[in-house]
């Protein structure tokens, strides 16, 4: 199970990376404000052709493939609760790379949510 | 962008993803299970899948979920928005209990209470980004 555990951690890292890369891209795009069809379409096309968003998409696909490999070795009920770690890893990466201010209150919220998700998924 | 409005968009995105999963699952049940892995069978399987109206609808809903998520990330910090996706577990458990009459066990209820408490804490930790764009 060491092999599967290592791959799960790599998968969690890939999906967290995907989150912060996508977030980085959407920060560069700036907040979506004009929702008329023309500007909305232009904004959408700009977003899906942004290099950070595309890198995020690639990291997401890597996560998906790693996850398929993990599932070929391990039980879903054993592997699924590990997904709860993703929120904390993403917040850590966002605080470090995107300079997001993650205060104690937010860390506590993330901790409770991750614990809750682990309970829900572990009880499947 | 007011946090309440971002939350509403997130709930729509979560609902789209949930409906998308149901549609995909319904479509794939109609397509039938994949049994042989030679190129001809695989081709037949995937062409049947992407021609199924439920699968097409499911893919469109998943796409809508992704685009809405991009909009959410343009307004809010990822460390704030990402964990809010866990609201999905609450919605799924309530839907299963209320509409499908499924029995939700004590561990899952405990998990739901933890998620709800965490979401309440996290929701209040919203603040506007100091640097609006890091281009």
Short mmCIF file of C-alpha atoms in Angstrom, two decimals, chain A residues 19-20 22-24 26-33 35 43-44 47-48 53 57 83 86-87 90-91 94 98-102 105-106 108-110 112-113 115-117 119-124, chain B residues 1 66-67 69-71 73-80 82-86 89 92 107-108 110-112 114-115 117-135:
data_model
loop_
_atom_site.label_atom_id
_atom_site.label_comp_id
_atom_site.label_asym_id
_atom_site.label_seq_id
_atom_site.Cartn_x
_atom_site.Cartn_y
_atom_site.Cartn_z
CA UNK A 19 -6.34 24.90 -8.26
CA UNK A 20 -3.70 27.56 -7.62
CA UNK A 22 -6.25 28.25 -12.37
CA UNK A 23 -6.68 30.85 -9.63
CA UNK A 24 -3.49 32.61 -10.77
CA UNK A 26 -8.25 34.12 -13.25
CA UNK A 27 -6.52 36.77 -11.12
CA UNK A 28 -4.63 37.84 -14.23
CA UNK A 29 -7.95 37.96 -16.14
CA UNK A 30 -9.42 40.27 -13.48
CA UNK A 31 -12.91 39.99 -11.97
CA UNK A 32 -15.73 39.17 -14.40
CA UNK A 33 -18.13 42.11 -14.32
CA UNK A 35 -22.25 39.77 -18.30
CA UNK A 43 -13.96 37.09 -21.37
CA UNK A 44 -14.64 33.33 -21.53
CA UNK A 47 -9.96 32.77 -19.76
CA UNK A 48 -9.74 29.37 -21.49
CA UNK A 53 -5.61 28.38 -16.79
CA UNK A 57 -6.18 22.18 -16.80
CA UNK A 83 -9.24 13.87 -1.09
CA UNK A 86 -6.62 18.79 -0.93
CA UNK A 87 -8.27 21.85 0.67
CA UNK A 90 -4.30 24.18 -1.80
CA UNK A 91 -4.62 26.81 0.96
CA UNK A 94 -2.15 29.78 -2.20
CA UNK A 98 -0.45 33.72 -4.43
CA UNK A 99 0.17 35.56 -1.12
CA UNK A 100 -3.38 34.92 0.06
CA UNK A 101 -3.92 35.90 3.67
CA UNK A 102 -5.10 32.65 5.26
CA UNK A 105 -10.33 31.45 11.25
CA UNK A 106 -9.95 30.18 7.68
CA UNK A 108 -10.01 26.29 11.37
CA UNK A 109 -12.82 26.25 8.80
CA UNK A 110 -10.67 24.22 6.39
CA UNK A 112 -13.38 21.20 10.15
CA UNK A 113 -14.46 20.79 6.52
CA UNK A 115 -12.46 16.29 8.84
CA UNK A 116 -16.13 16.31 7.84
CA UNK A 117 -15.37 15.23 4.27
CA UNK A 119 -16.07 11.24 7.78
CA UNK A 120 -18.61 11.41 4.94
CA UNK A 121 -16.35 9.62 2.45
CA UNK A 122 -15.08 7.10 4.95
CA UNK A 123 -18.67 6.13 5.79
CA UNK A 124 -19.51 5.19 2.19
CA UNK B 1 -18.13 41.29 -5.54
CA UNK B 66 -16.06 24.50 -14.96
CA UNK B 67 -16.89 27.90 -16.50
CA UNK B 69 -15.82 27.89 -11.24
CA UNK B 70 -13.54 30.08 -13.39
CA UNK B 71 -15.88 33.04 -12.74
CA UNK B 73 -12.00 32.26 -9.03
CA UNK B 74 -11.99 35.64 -10.80
CA UNK B 75 -13.85 37.11 -7.79
CA UNK B 76 -12.47 35.29 -4.77
CA UNK B 77 -9.41 33.70 -3.21
CA UNK B 78 -8.97 30.01 -3.95
CA UNK B 79 -8.31 29.22 -0.25
CA UNK B 80 -11.77 30.68 0.47
CA UNK B 82 -12.32 25.71 -2.85
CA UNK B 83 -13.39 24.30 0.56
CA UNK B 84 -16.90 25.70 0.02
CA UNK B 85 -17.29 22.99 -2.64
CA UNK B 86 -17.76 20.61 0.30
CA UNK B 89 -21.63 16.53 0.44
CA UNK B 92 -26.05 15.00 -1.68
CA UNK B 107 -20.68 8.86 11.05
CA UNK B 108 -21.99 10.57 7.92
CA UNK B 110 -21.23 13.78 12.13
CA UNK B 111 -19.30 14.57 8.95
CA UNK B 112 -22.15 16.76 7.70
CA UNK B 114 -18.45 19.23 10.81
CA UNK B 115 -18.68 20.44 7.20
CA UNK B 117 -19.57 24.31 10.99
CA UNK B 118 -16.42 24.63 8.87
CA UNK B 119 -18.31 26.31 6.02
CA UNK B 120 -19.81 28.85 8.46
CA UNK B 121 -16.33 29.70 9.82
CA UNK B 122 -14.73 29.85 6.41
CA UNK B 123 -17.53 31.93 4.87
CA UNK B 124 -16.90 34.64 7.46
CA UNK B 125 -13.18 34.72 6.63
CA UNK B 126 -13.86 36.45 3.29
CA UNK B 127 -11.86 39.57 2.58
CA UNK B 128 -11.29 41.40 -0.66
CA UNK B 129 -8.01 40.65 -2.36
CA UNK B 130 -5.41 43.29 -1.61
CA UNK B 131 -3.84 43.08 -5.03
CA UNK B 132 -6.75 42.92 -7.49
CA UNK B 133 -4.62 41.41 -10.25
CA UNK B 134 -1.17 39.85 -10.31
CA UNK B 135 -0.71 39.95 -14.06
#
